[in-house]
Amino acid sequence: MPPKHTPTSAEGYDLILVGAGSASCLIASRLSQKLPDHRILVLEAGEHIRNDPKVQTPGLSATLQSDPTYDWQYVTAPEPGLNNRRVKHPRGKLVGGTSAINSHSVVFPNYEWHDRIARELLSDLGRTDWSAQGMKDCYRRWQHEGSESRVNNDVGSLDRVQTSYPRTMDVLRLQWIKAFEELGHATSTTGFTESSAGAVTVTNAVDSSIGERSHAGTAFLEPALKRGNVTLKTGIKVEQILFDEVLTADGRLNARGIRYTSQGDQHLITAREVILCAGVFGSPTILERSGIGLRHILSAANIPILYELPGVGENLQDHLNCSLACETRDGVPTRDEALRSPEVRKATSLEYERSRTGPLSEGAAYSFAFTPLQMLEKPSETEELIEKVERWVEGESDPKLRAQYSVIQSTIESPSEATATTFMLRTQRHRDADSVPPNTPPFVDGNYVTVVAMLAHPFSRGSCHISSDPSHEAEISFNYLSHPLDVEILARHLVLIERLFQQPAFSAITKPKARRLPRSFPYPISSLEDAKNILPINAATNYHPCGTCSMMREDLGGVVDERLRVYGTKNVRVCDASVLPIIPRGNILTAVYAFAEKAVEIICKEVEGSP
């Protein structure tokens, strides 16, 4: 139908940011200060939810991730590697995006990851900017750590997310550190640094001065909106990017604006540049609806092809994890009572309301470890795996995948780099509901310590594309555990957890012959085959999807170049989790913020260099 409203020239913008998620909020904040003469429009499909106790309270993050008020509730197609389970993928339905509903843990990539991406996947023009050295300041600028002085000449004037360590180090947190010290791996340095194996106590995105969540919406966008050159529109569905009919002199598409729907009516709005920050599922599908993507996907949806770009919507990755739990000795405090007891939950809520203290004032996980398999494997076991990986990489017929796989291969061969990021939960955890009898109680008796292995760099790849039926949502498939090496490596990490449980530090806090979880396999793991059998029933997502608009060379399947510009276009960029070409070792939000900081550097340099 024809647009209801055609904007006048006064309604044009210098820059449109599509989406008000983690990256977009940061970009709007920085550009509102650095380019005060630029008019910036932020279009968000969700709402701007302010001063909401559910969002503000760190300990309530799990309740947000199933509530349609806050969560877009994406669901995958049946995943064969997980016994055909459909996997829910929460994404934030509000300003701040998923940073406003996630579980807070702040885990950084390592130098080696950045250097390999820059060296192996980018053109010469991007290698310096995107190297570890070129990214150091980007990882520093976006946050303020609670232990740091707020007076900082470099970044004191910048809007920043507040992060903090746990207020207390209880028995389980201390024993976590001790267990790795017993293995000869003293506490590693947290933050963006070179890899080293061992345990870390990480920060969470919590402002400890007030006991509240700190997210991109509050930290970045709200201050930007007060500066006068940023406009926010919510409840907006962006249909497509509009391009000039005539190509530029060098044969590229020139975006002239956006078509969007608001309250059922279509609108057009113009801009000099468009940045897609709609997320790993949103950004590729907007490109596809705009005529950029895989030929057969666009043809099936009757969309004219403006630029054939096969990487759009491909290369989808996620951190799959699997956990084992062990019953703790009497007197070792966990959070299991709060799971089972309404009275305990009420008391916890009252404490938080009174003083912003207690369990609800903190995130769920602070105790992490970067775990190479070499940490607890025999040398012969690791050598066997390295040989398997080498055969798979050499035998990969697709040069695009082989380039990525060789990056992962280097990580596996390194004794200091994590093949899994492992973390501890001070409570029981269940991911095997489909494998136990109906009406099984959600929680078991007893108190538990749970150790979770999160596969750092999976080999499996999935996709996210528009449906041929425009009334349907995006079609999402991760193909979890479809690559045999993922099964092999994650199963080995379950064996590593079992060996960790045998260390003196864990023996001191767990019962002799302790009860075990998952419920569907309540026994110690005695073989690699045991571990492989647990994966389909107890593996789960860590909610870290990325990769669908990867920053790589176009010949390797990339969608954006080292300037984050979409191939074939003059003035369309993407900046969100979709541009991460290979998933980093831990929670991806730190990388998303850092990539957004780099995007700001790039944009400002181009503005300074323009006539």
Coordinates of C-alpha atoms in Angstrom, one line a residue:
M1 CA 0.0 0.0 0.0
P2 CA 1.3 3.5 -0.6
P3 CA 2.9 5.3 2.3
K4 CA 0.6 7.4 4.3
H5 CA 3.2 10.0 5.0
T6 CA 6.0 11.4 2.8
P7 CA 8.5 13.4 4.9
T8 CA 9.4 17.0 4.1
S9 CA 13.1 17.9 3.9
A10 CA 13.0 18.9 7.6
E11 CA 12.3 15.4 8.5
G12 CA 15.4 13.9 7.0
Y13 CA 18.2 12.7 9.2
D14 CA 21.9 12.4 8.9
L15 CA 21.9 8.9 10.4
I16 CA 19.2 6.3 11.1
L17 CA 20.0 3.6 13.6
V18 CA 17.6 0.7 13.2
G19 CA 17.1 -0.9 16.6
A20 CA 17.8 0.4 20.1
G21 CA 19.7 -2.5 21.4
S22 CA 23.2 -2.7 23.0
A23 CA 25.2 -1.5 20.0
S24 CA 22.8 1.1 18.8
C25 CA 22.4 2.8 22.2
L26 CA 26.2 3.1 22.6
I27 CA 26.6 4.5 19.0
A28 CA 23.9 7.0 19.6
S29 CA 25.5 8.1 22.8
R30 CA 29.0 8.6 21.4
L31 CA 27.8 10.3 18.2
S32 CA 25.5 12.6 20.0
Q33 CA 28.6 14.0 21.7
K34 CA 31.2 13.7 18.9
L35 CA 28.9 14.9 16.1
P36 CA 26.6 17.4 17.7
D37 CA 25.6 18.9 14.4
H38 CA 24.3 15.5 13.1
R39 CA 20.6 14.6 13.4
I40 CA 20.3 11.0 14.6
L41 CA 17.1 8.9 14.5
V42 CA 16.8 5.6 16.5
L43 CA 14.0 3.3 15.4
E44 CA 13.0 0.6 17.9
A45 CA 10.4 -2.2 17.5
G46 CA 9.9 -2.6 21.2
E47 CA 9.1 0.1 23.8
H48 CA 11.2 2.4 26.1
I49 CA 10.5 0.8 29.5
R50 CA 11.7 3.0 32.2
N51 CA 12.0 2.5 36.0
D52 CA 10.6 -1.0 35.8
P53 CA 11.5 -3.0 39.0
K54 CA 11.7 -6.3 37.0
V55 CA 14.3 -4.8 34.7
Q56 CA 16.2 -3.0 37.4
T57 CA 16.4 -5.9 39.8
P58 CA 19.4 -8.1 38.9
G59 CA 18.1 -11.3 40.4
L60 CA 14.9 -11.2 38.3
S61 CA 16.6 -11.6 34.9
A62 CA 15.2 -15.1 34.4
T63 CA 11.6 -13.9 34.8
L64 CA 12.2 -11.3 31.9
Q65 CA 13.3 -14.0 29.5
S66 CA 9.9 -15.7 29.2
D67 CA 7.7 -12.6 29.5
P68 CA 6.4 -11.3 26.1
T69 CA 6.4 -7.7 27.6
Y70 CA 10.2 -7.8 27.6
D71 CA 11.2 -10.7 25.3
W72 CA 10.6 -11.2 21.5
Q73 CA 10.6 -15.0 22.3
Y74 CA 12.3 -16.3 19.2
V75 CA 12.3 -20.1 18.8
T76 CA 14.4 -22.3 16.6
A77 CA 13.2 -25.0 14.2
P78 CA 13.5 -28.5 15.7
E79 CA 17.2 -29.1 16.4
P80 CA 18.2 -32.7 15.4
G81 CA 21.3 -32.7 17.6
L82 CA 19.2 -31.9 20.6
N83 CA 16.6 -34.7 20.1
N84 CA 14.5 -32.3 17.9
R85 CA 13.9 -29.9 20.7
R86 CA 12.9 -26.3 19.7
V87 CA 15.2 -23.9 21.5
K88 CA 13.9 -20.6 22.9
H89 CA 16.1 -17.6 22.2
P90 CA 15.2 -14.6 24.3
R91 CA 15.9 -11.2 22.8
G92 CA 15.2 -7.9 24.5
K93 CA 11.9 -6.2 23.4
L94 CA 12.8 -2.8 24.9
V95 CA 15.3 0.0 24.6
G96 CA 18.6 -1.5 25.7
G97 CA 17.9 -4.7 23.8
T98 CA 19.1 -7.9 25.3
S99 CA 21.5 -6.1 27.7
A100 CA 18.2 -5.2 29.5
I101 CA 17.1 -8.8 30.1
N102 CA 20.3 -10.8 30.2
S103 CA 22.0 -12.4 33.2
H104 CA 24.7 -9.8 33.6
S105 CA 28.0 -11.7 33.5
V106 CA 30.8 -9.7 31.9
V107 CA 33.3 -12.0 30.1
F108 CA 35.8 -10.7 27.6
P109 CA 37.3 -12.1 24.5
N110 CA 41.1 -12.7 24.3
Y111 CA 43.8 -11.0 22.3
E112 CA 44.5 -14.0 20.2
W113 CA 40.8 -14.2 18.9
H114 CA 41.0 -10.6 17.7
D115 CA 44.4 -11.0 16.1
R116 CA 43.4 -14.2 14.2
I117 CA 40.2 -12.6 12.9
A118 CA 42.1 -9.5 11.7
R119 CA 44.8 -11.6 10.1
E120 CA 42.9 -14.5 8.6
L121 CA 39.4 -13.1 7.8
L122 CA 39.8 -9.4 6.9
S123 CA 41.5 -7.5 4.1
D124 CA 44.8 -5.7 4.7
L125 CA 42.9 -2.4 5.3
G126 CA 41.2 -3.8 8.5
R127 CA 44.0 -5.7 10.1
T128 CA 45.4 -2.8 12.3
D129 CA 42.1 -1.4 13.4
W130 CA 40.6 -4.8 14.4
S131 CA 43.8 -6.3 15.9
A132 CA 43.9 -6.7 19.7
Q133 CA 46.1 -3.6 19.9
G134 CA 43.6 -1.7 17.8
M135 CA 40.7 -2.8 20.0
K136 CA 42.2 -2.3 23.5
D137 CA 40.6 1.1 24.1
C138 CA 37.3 0.0 22.7
Y139 CA 37.0 -2.7 25.4
R140 CA 38.0 -0.1 28.0
R141 CA 35.7 2.8 27.1
W142 CA 32.2 1.3 27.4
Q143 CA 32.3 0.3 31.1
H144 CA 33.1 1.7 34.5
E145 CA 34.2 -1.0 37.0
G146 CA 32.9 -0.4 40.5
S147 CA 36.3 -0.6 42.0
E148 CA 37.8 2.1 39.8
S149 CA 37.8 5.8 40.6
R150 CA 35.1 7.6 38.7
V151 CA 37.6 10.4 38.0
N152 CA 39.4 9.5 34.8
N153 CA 40.7 12.1 32.4
D154 CA 40.4 9.9 29.4
V155 CA 36.8 8.7 29.7
G156 CA 35.3 10.6 32.6
S157 CA 32.9 12.4 30.3
L158 CA 31.7 9.3 28.5
D159 CA 28.4 7.5 29.2
R160 CA 29.3 4.0 30.5
V161 CA 27.8 0.8 31.8
Q162 CA 28.4 0.2 35.5
T163 CA 30.0 -3.1 36.4
S164 CA 30.9 -4.6 39.8
Y165 CA 32.3 -7.7 41.5
P166 CA 30.2 -9.7 44.0
R167 CA 29.9 -8.0 47.4
T168 CA 31.1 -11.1 49.2
M169 CA 33.2 -14.1 48.3
D170 CA 31.3 -17.0 49.9
V171 CA 32.5 -20.6 50.5
L172 CA 31.6 -21.8 47.0
R173 CA 33.2 -18.9 45.2
L174 CA 36.4 -19.3 47.3
Q175 CA 36.5 -23.1 46.7
W176 CA 36.1 -22.4 42.9
I177 CA 39.4 -20.4 42.9
K178 CA 41.1 -23.0 45.2
A179 CA 40.1 -25.9 42.9
F180 CA 42.0 -24.4 40.0
E181 CA 44.9 -23.4 42.1
E182 CA 45.2 -27.0 43.1
L183 CA 45.6 -27.8 39.4
G184 CA 48.5 -25.3 39.1
H185 CA 46.3 -22.7 37.4
A186 CA 46.2 -19.6 39.7
T187 CA 43.5 -17.0 39.2
S188 CA 43.7 -15.6 35.7
T189 CA 43.5 -11.9 34.8
T190 CA 40.0 -10.9 33.9
G191 CA 39.3 -8.3 31.2
F192 CA 40.5 -8.1 27.6
T193 CA 43.9 -9.6 27.7
E194 CA 46.1 -12.5 26.5
S195 CA 44.8 -16.0 27.2
S196 CA 45.7 -17.8 30.3
A197 CA 44.1 -20.9 31.7
G198 CA 42.5 -20.8 35.1
A199 CA 39.6 -19.4 37.2
V200 CA 38.4 -15.8 37.3
T201 CA 35.9 -13.9 39.3
V202 CA 34.3 -11.7 36.7
T203 CA 32.2 -8.5 37.1
N204 CA 28.5 -8.3 36.3
A205 CA 26.6 -5.4 34.7
V206 CA 25.3 -4.3 38.0
D207 CA 25.6 -0.8 39.6
S208 CA 26.6 -2.0 43.1
S209 CA 26.1 1.5 44.6
I210 CA 22.3 1.1 44.1
G211 CA 22.0 -2.7 43.6
E212 CA 20.5 -2.3 40.1
R213 CA 21.0 -3.6 36.6
S214 CA 23.1 -1.3 34.3
H215 CA 22.2 -1.7 30.6
A216 CA 22.7 0.1 27.3
G217 CA 19.3 1.9 27.5
T218 CA 20.0 3.6 30.8
A219 CA 23.8 3.9 30.4
F220 CA 23.9 5.2 26.8
L221 CA 20.6 6.2 25.2
E222 CA 18.9 8.1 28.0
P223 CA 21.8 10.5 28.3
A224 CA 22.0 10.9 24.5
L225 CA 18.3 11.8 24.3
K226 CA 18.9 14.8 26.6
R227 CA 21.5 16.3 24.2
G228 CA 18.9 17.3 21.6
N229 CA 20.3 15.8 18.4
V230 CA 19.0 12.2 19.0
T231 CA 15.3 11.2 18.4
L232 CA 13.8 7.9 19.5
K233 CA 10.7 6.3 17.9
T234 CA 9.4 3.1 19.4
G235 CA 6.8 0.6 18.3
I236 CA 8.4 0.7 14.8
K237 CA 8.7 -2.2 12.4
V238 CA 11.3 -1.5 9.7
E239 CA 10.2 -3.1 6.5
Q240 CA 13.1 -2.3 4.3
I241 CA 15.9 0.0 3.3
L242 CA 15.1 2.1 0.3
F243 CA 17.7 2.6 -2.4
D244 CA 18.1 5.0 -5.3
E245 CA 17.3 3.4 -8.6
V246 CA 20.6 4.6 -10.1
L247 CA 23.8 3.1 -8.8
T248 CA 26.6 5.3 -7.6
A249 CA 29.5 6.1 -10.0
D250 CA 31.4 3.1 -8.6
G251 CA 28.5 0.8 -9.0
R252 CA 27.1 0.6 -5.5
L253 CA 23.6 0.9 -4.0
N254 CA 22.9 4.3 -2.3
A255 CA 20.4 4.1 0.5
R256 CA 18.0 7.1 0.6
G257 CA 16.0 6.1 3.7
I258 CA 13.8 3.6 5.4
R259 CA 10.2 2.3 5.0
Y260 CA 8.6 1.4 8.3
T261 CA 5.3 0.5 9.8
S262 CA 3.8 2.2 12.9
Q263 CA 0.4 1.4 14.2
G264 CA -0.5 -0.3 11.0
D265 CA 0.5 2.6 8.7
Q266 CA 3.5 2.8 6.4
H267 CA 5.9 5.7 6.5
L268 CA 9.1 6.8 4.7
I269 CA 11.9 8.7 6.3
T270 CA 15.1 9.8 4.6
A271 CA 18.7 9.7 5.8
R272 CA 22.3 10.1 4.5
E273 CA 23.4 6.8 6.2
V274 CA 21.6 3.8 7.7
I275 CA 23.1 1.5 10.4
L276 CA 21.3 -1.7 11.1
C277 CA 21.5 -2.6 14.8
A278 CA 18.5 -4.9 14.8
G279 CA 20.3 -7.9 16.2
V280 CA 21.4 -11.3 14.9
F281 CA 17.9 -12.2 13.7
G282 CA 16.7 -8.8 12.7
S283 CA 19.5 -7.3 10.7
P284 CA 19.9 -10.1 8.1
T285 CA 16.1 -10.3 7.6
I286 CA 15.9 -6.5 7.0
L287 CA 18.7 -6.8 4.4
E288 CA 16.8 -9.6 2.7
R289 CA 13.6 -7.7 2.6
S290 CA 15.6 -4.9 1.0
G291 CA 16.8 -7.0 -1.8
I292 CA 20.3 -8.0 -0.5
G293 CA 21.1 -11.7 0.2
L294 CA 21.0 -15.2 -1.1
R295 CA 19.4 -15.4 -4.5
H296 CA 17.2 -18.5 -3.7
I297 CA 15.9 -17.0 -0.4
L298 CA 14.9 -13.7 -2.1
S299 CA 13.4 -15.4 -5.1
A300 CA 11.3 -17.7 -2.9
A301 CA 9.9 -14.6 -1.2
N302 CA 9.3 -12.7 -4.5
I303 CA 11.8 -10.0 -3.6
P304 CA 13.8 -8.3 -6.4
I305 CA 17.5 -8.9 -6.0
L306 CA 19.4 -5.7 -5.8
Y307 CA 22.7 -7.2 -4.7
E308 CA 23.4 -10.9 -4.4
L309 CA 25.3 -11.4 -1.1
P310 CA 25.3 -15.1 -0.1
G311 CA 26.6 -14.6 3.4
V312 CA 23.4 -12.7 4.6
G313 CA 21.7 -14.8 7.3
E314 CA 24.4 -17.6 7.1
N315 CA 27.2 -18.4 9.6
L316 CA 24.8 -18.4 12.6
Q317 CA 26.7 -19.5 15.8
D318 CA 25.9 -19.9 19.5
H319 CA 27.5 -21.1 22.6
L320 CA 26.0 -24.5 23.5
N321 CA 26.6 -25.5 27.1
C322 CA 26.1 -28.6 29.2
S323 CA 26.2 -29.0 33.0
L324 CA 26.8 -31.5 35.8
A325 CA 25.8 -30.9 39.4
C326 CA 26.8 -32.4 42.7
E327 CA 25.1 -32.3 46.1
T328 CA 26.8 -30.1 48.6
R329 CA 27.5 -30.9 52.2
D330 CA 25.2 -29.7 54.9
G331 CA 25.9 -26.2 55.9
V332 CA 27.4 -25.1 52.5
P333 CA 25.1 -22.3 51.5
T334 CA 23.5 -22.4 48.0
R335 CA 20.5 -20.8 46.5
D336 CA 18.4 -24.0 46.2
E337 CA 16.1 -23.1 49.0
A338 CA 14.9 -20.0 47.2
L339 CA 13.9 -22.2 44.2
R340 CA 11.7 -24.4 46.4
S341 CA 10.4 -22.1 49.1
P342 CA 8.0 -19.2 48.5
E343 CA 8.8 -18.0 52.1
V344 CA 12.5 -17.7 51.3
R345 CA 11.7 -15.8 48.0
K346 CA 9.5 -13.4 49.9
A347 CA 12.2 -12.7 52.5
T348 CA 14.7 -12.1 49.7
S349 CA 12.4 -9.7 48.0
L350 CA 11.8 -7.8 51.2
E351 CA 15.5 -7.5 51.9
Y352 CA 16.0 -6.1 48.4
E353 CA 13.2 -3.6 48.7
R354 CA 14.5 -2.4 52.1
S355 CA 18.2 -2.1 51.3
R356 CA 19.0 -3.2 47.7
T357 CA 21.1 -6.0 49.2
G358 CA 20.9 -9.8 49.2
P359 CA 20.7 -12.3 46.4
L360 CA 18.4 -10.1 44.2
S361 CA 21.0 -7.4 44.2
E362 CA 23.6 -9.5 42.3
G363 CA 23.8 -11.5 39.1
A364 CA 23.7 -15.2 38.8
A365 CA 27.3 -16.1 37.8
Y366 CA 30.6 -14.5 38.8
S367 CA 32.8 -17.6 39.0
F368 CA 34.2 -18.5 35.6
A369 CA 37.3 -20.4 34.3
F370 CA 39.0 -20.5 30.9
T371 CA 39.6 -24.2 30.4
P372 CA 41.7 -25.7 27.7
L373 CA 41.3 -29.5 27.6
Q374 CA 45.1 -29.8 28.3
M375 CA 44.2 -28.7 31.9
L376 CA 43.0 -32.1 33.0
E377 CA 43.5 -34.4 30.0
K378 CA 46.5 -36.7 29.6
P379 CA 48.8 -35.6 26.8
S380 CA 47.8 -38.6 24.7
E381 CA 44.2 -37.7 25.0
T382 CA 44.8 -34.1 23.8
E383 CA 47.1 -35.3 21.0
E384 CA 44.4 -37.6 19.8
L385 CA 41.9 -34.7 19.6
I386 CA 44.4 -32.4 17.9
E387 CA 44.9 -35.0 15.2
K388 CA 41.2 -35.3 14.7
V389 CA 40.8 -31.6 14.4
E390 CA 43.6 -31.4 11.8
R391 CA 42.0 -34.1 9.7
W392 CA 38.6 -32.4 9.8
V393 CA 40.0 -29.0 8.9
E394 CA 42.2 -30.3 6.1
G395 CA 39.3 -32.3 4.8
E396 CA 36.8 -29.4 4.7
S397 CA 36.0 -28.8 1.1
D398 CA 34.4 -25.3 1.6
P399 CA 37.2 -22.7 1.6
K400 CA 35.0 -20.3 3.5
L401 CA 34.5 -22.7 6.4
R402 CA 38.1 -23.9 6.2
A403 CA 39.3 -20.3 6.9
Q404 CA 37.2 -20.1 10.0
Y405 CA 38.0 -23.6 11.1
S406 CA 41.7 -23.0 11.0
V407 CA 41.2 -20.1 13.4
I408 CA 39.4 -22.5 15.8
Q409 CA 42.1 -25.1 15.3
S410 CA 44.8 -22.7 16.6
T411 CA 42.8 -22.2 19.7
I412 CA 42.4 -26.0 20.3
E413 CA 46.1 -26.5 19.9
S414 CA 47.0 -23.8 22.4
P415 CA 47.4 -24.9 26.1
S416 CA 46.5 -21.5 27.3
E417 CA 43.3 -20.8 25.3
A418 CA 39.8 -22.0 26.3
T419 CA 38.1 -24.7 24.4
A420 CA 35.3 -24.1 26.8
T421 CA 34.5 -21.3 29.1
T422 CA 33.4 -23.0 32.3
F423 CA 31.3 -21.4 35.1
M424 CA 29.8 -22.3 38.4
L425 CA 26.2 -21.8 39.6
R426 CA 25.4 -22.0 43.3
T427 CA 22.2 -23.9 42.7
Q428 CA 20.8 -26.9 40.8
R429 CA 20.1 -26.5 37.1
H430 CA 17.8 -28.5 34.9
R431 CA 17.9 -28.7 31.1
D432 CA 16.5 -32.2 30.7
A433 CA 12.8 -31.6 31.1
D434 CA 12.0 -33.4 27.8
S435 CA 13.7 -36.5 29.0
V436 CA 12.0 -37.1 32.4
P437 CA 8.4 -38.3 33.0
P438 CA 5.6 -35.7 32.7
N439 CA 4.7 -33.9 35.9
T440 CA 8.2 -34.4 37.3
P441 CA 8.8 -31.6 39.9
P442 CA 10.9 -28.8 38.5
F443 CA 13.4 -29.0 41.3
V444 CA 14.9 -31.8 43.4
D445 CA 15.6 -32.0 47.2
G446 CA 19.0 -31.1 48.4
N447 CA 21.5 -28.3 47.7
Y448 CA 23.8 -28.4 44.7
V449 CA 26.8 -26.8 43.1
T450 CA 26.5 -26.9 39.3
V451 CA 29.4 -26.6 36.9
V452 CA 28.6 -25.6 33.3
A453 CA 30.9 -26.1 30.3
M454 CA 30.2 -23.6 27.4
L455 CA 31.8 -24.7 24.1
A456 CA 34.0 -21.7 23.3
H457 CA 34.2 -21.9 19.5
P458 CA 31.7 -24.3 17.9
F459 CA 32.3 -25.7 14.4
S460 CA 28.6 -26.1 13.7
R461 CA 26.9 -23.4 11.6
G462 CA 23.3 -22.4 11.2
S463 CA 21.2 -19.8 9.5
C464 CA 18.4 -17.2 9.9
H465 CA 16.4 -16.2 6.9
I466 CA 13.0 -14.6 6.0
S467 CA 10.3 -17.1 5.3
S468 CA 8.8 -17.4 1.8
D469 CA 5.5 -16.6 3.6
P470 CA 5.7 -13.0 4.6
S471 CA 3.3 -13.6 7.5
H472 CA 5.8 -15.9 9.2
E473 CA 8.6 -15.0 11.5
A474 CA 12.3 -15.6 10.6
E475 CA 13.3 -19.2 10.1
I476 CA 16.1 -19.9 12.6
S477 CA 18.2 -23.1 12.8
F478 CA 21.5 -23.4 14.6
N479 CA 22.2 -27.0 13.7
Y480 CA 23.6 -27.6 17.2
L481 CA 26.1 -30.5 17.5
S482 CA 25.8 -31.1 13.8
H483 CA 29.6 -31.1 13.5
P484 CA 31.2 -34.2 15.1
L485 CA 34.0 -32.1 16.6
D486 CA 31.5 -30.1 18.7
V487 CA 30.2 -33.4 20.2
E488 CA 33.7 -34.6 20.8
I489 CA 35.0 -31.4 22.5
L490 CA 31.9 -30.6 24.6
A491 CA 31.8 -34.2 25.8
R492 CA 35.4 -34.0 26.8
H493 CA 34.6 -31.0 28.9
L494 CA 32.0 -32.9 30.8
V495 CA 34.7 -35.4 31.6
L496 CA 36.8 -32.5 32.7
I497 CA 34.1 -31.4 35.1
E498 CA 33.9 -34.9 36.5
R499 CA 37.6 -34.8 37.1
L500 CA 37.2 -31.3 38.7
F501 CA 34.7 -32.8 41.1
Q502 CA 37.4 -35.2 42.3
Q503 CA 39.8 -32.5 43.3
P504 CA 40.2 -31.8 47.1
A505 CA 38.6 -28.4 46.9
F506 CA 35.3 -29.9 45.6
S507 CA 35.5 -33.0 47.8
A508 CA 35.6 -30.6 50.8
I509 CA 32.2 -29.1 49.8
T510 CA 30.3 -32.0 48.3
K511 CA 28.9 -35.1 50.1
P512 CA 30.6 -38.5 49.8
K513 CA 28.6 -40.4 47.2
A514 CA 26.7 -37.2 46.5
R515 CA 23.5 -37.2 44.5
R516 CA 24.1 -36.0 40.9
L517 CA 22.3 -34.1 38.2
P518 CA 21.0 -34.2 35.4
R519 CA 18.0 -36.2 36.6
S520 CA 18.2 -38.3 33.5
F521 CA 21.8 -39.4 34.3
P522 CA 22.2 -39.1 38.1
Y523 CA 25.6 -40.8 38.2
P524 CA 29.3 -39.9 37.9
I525 CA 30.5 -39.9 34.3
S526 CA 32.7 -42.9 33.8
S527 CA 33.5 -42.6 30.0
L528 CA 33.5 -40.3 27.1
E529 CA 30.5 -42.2 25.7
D530 CA 28.5 -41.4 28.9
A531 CA 29.2 -37.7 28.3
K532 CA 28.2 -37.9 24.6
N533 CA 24.9 -39.5 25.6
I534 CA 24.1 -36.7 28.0
L535 CA 24.6 -33.9 25.5
P536 CA 21.3 -34.3 23.5
I537 CA 19.2 -34.3 26.6
N538 CA 21.0 -31.8 28.8
A539 CA 22.7 -29.3 26.5
A540 CA 21.3 -25.8 26.3
T541 CA 22.0 -22.4 24.7
N542 CA 23.9 -19.7 26.5
Y543 CA 21.8 -17.2 24.6
H544 CA 24.8 -15.9 22.6
P545 CA 23.7 -16.0 18.9
C546 CA 25.9 -14.2 16.4
G547 CA 27.4 -14.2 13.0
T548 CA 24.6 -13.7 10.5
C549 CA 26.1 -10.5 8.9
S550 CA 29.7 -11.4 9.5
M551 CA 32.6 -8.9 9.1
M552 CA 34.8 -10.9 6.8
R553 CA 36.1 -10.6 3.2
E554 CA 33.3 -11.0 0.7
D555 CA 35.0 -14.0 -0.9
L556 CA 34.9 -15.8 2.6
G557 CA 31.2 -15.2 2.9
G558 CA 31.3 -11.9 4.6
V559 CA 28.4 -9.4 4.7
V560 CA 30.2 -6.3 5.9
D561 CA 33.7 -5.1 5.3
E562 CA 36.3 -3.7 7.8
R563 CA 34.3 -0.4 7.9
L564 CA 31.2 -2.4 8.8
R565 CA 29.7 -1.4 5.5
V566 CA 27.5 -3.9 3.7
Y567 CA 29.1 -5.1 0.5
G568 CA 27.5 -3.6 -2.6
T569 CA 26.3 -0.5 -0.8
K570 CA 27.7 3.0 -0.2
N571 CA 26.0 4.0 3.0
V572 CA 24.6 1.0 4.9
R573 CA 26.4 -0.5 7.8
V574 CA 25.6 -3.2 10.4
C575 CA 26.8 -3.2 14.0
D576 CA 25.4 -5.7 16.4
A577 CA 26.1 -9.3 17.4
S578 CA 25.5 -10.4 13.8
V579 CA 28.8 -9.0 12.6
L580 CA 31.0 -11.2 14.9
P581 CA 32.5 -13.6 12.3
I582 CA 33.6 -16.3 14.9
I583 CA 32.0 -16.4 18.3
P584 CA 34.4 -15.2 21.1
R585 CA 35.2 -17.5 24.0
G586 CA 32.7 -16.1 26.5
N587 CA 29.6 -13.9 26.8
I588 CA 29.4 -11.9 23.7
L589 CA 28.1 -8.5 25.0
T590 CA 31.5 -7.2 25.7
A591 CA 32.5 -7.7 22.1
V592 CA 29.2 -6.1 20.9
Y593 CA 30.0 -2.9 22.9
A594 CA 33.6 -2.9 21.7
F595 CA 32.6 -3.3 18.1
A596 CA 30.1 -0.4 18.6
E597 CA 33.0 1.7 20.0
K598 CA 35.0 0.9 16.9
A599 CA 32.1 1.8 14.6
V600 CA 32.0 5.2 16.2
E601 CA 35.7 5.7 15.5
I602 CA 35.2 4.7 11.9
I603 CA 32.2 7.0 11.4
C604 CA 33.9 10.0 13.0
K605 CA 37.0 9.5 10.9
E606 CA 34.9 9.5 7.7
V607 CA 33.0 12.6 8.7
E608 CA 36.3 14.4 9.5
G609 CA 37.7 13.4 6.2
S610 CA 34.6 14.3 4.1
P611 CA 34.4 17.6 2.2

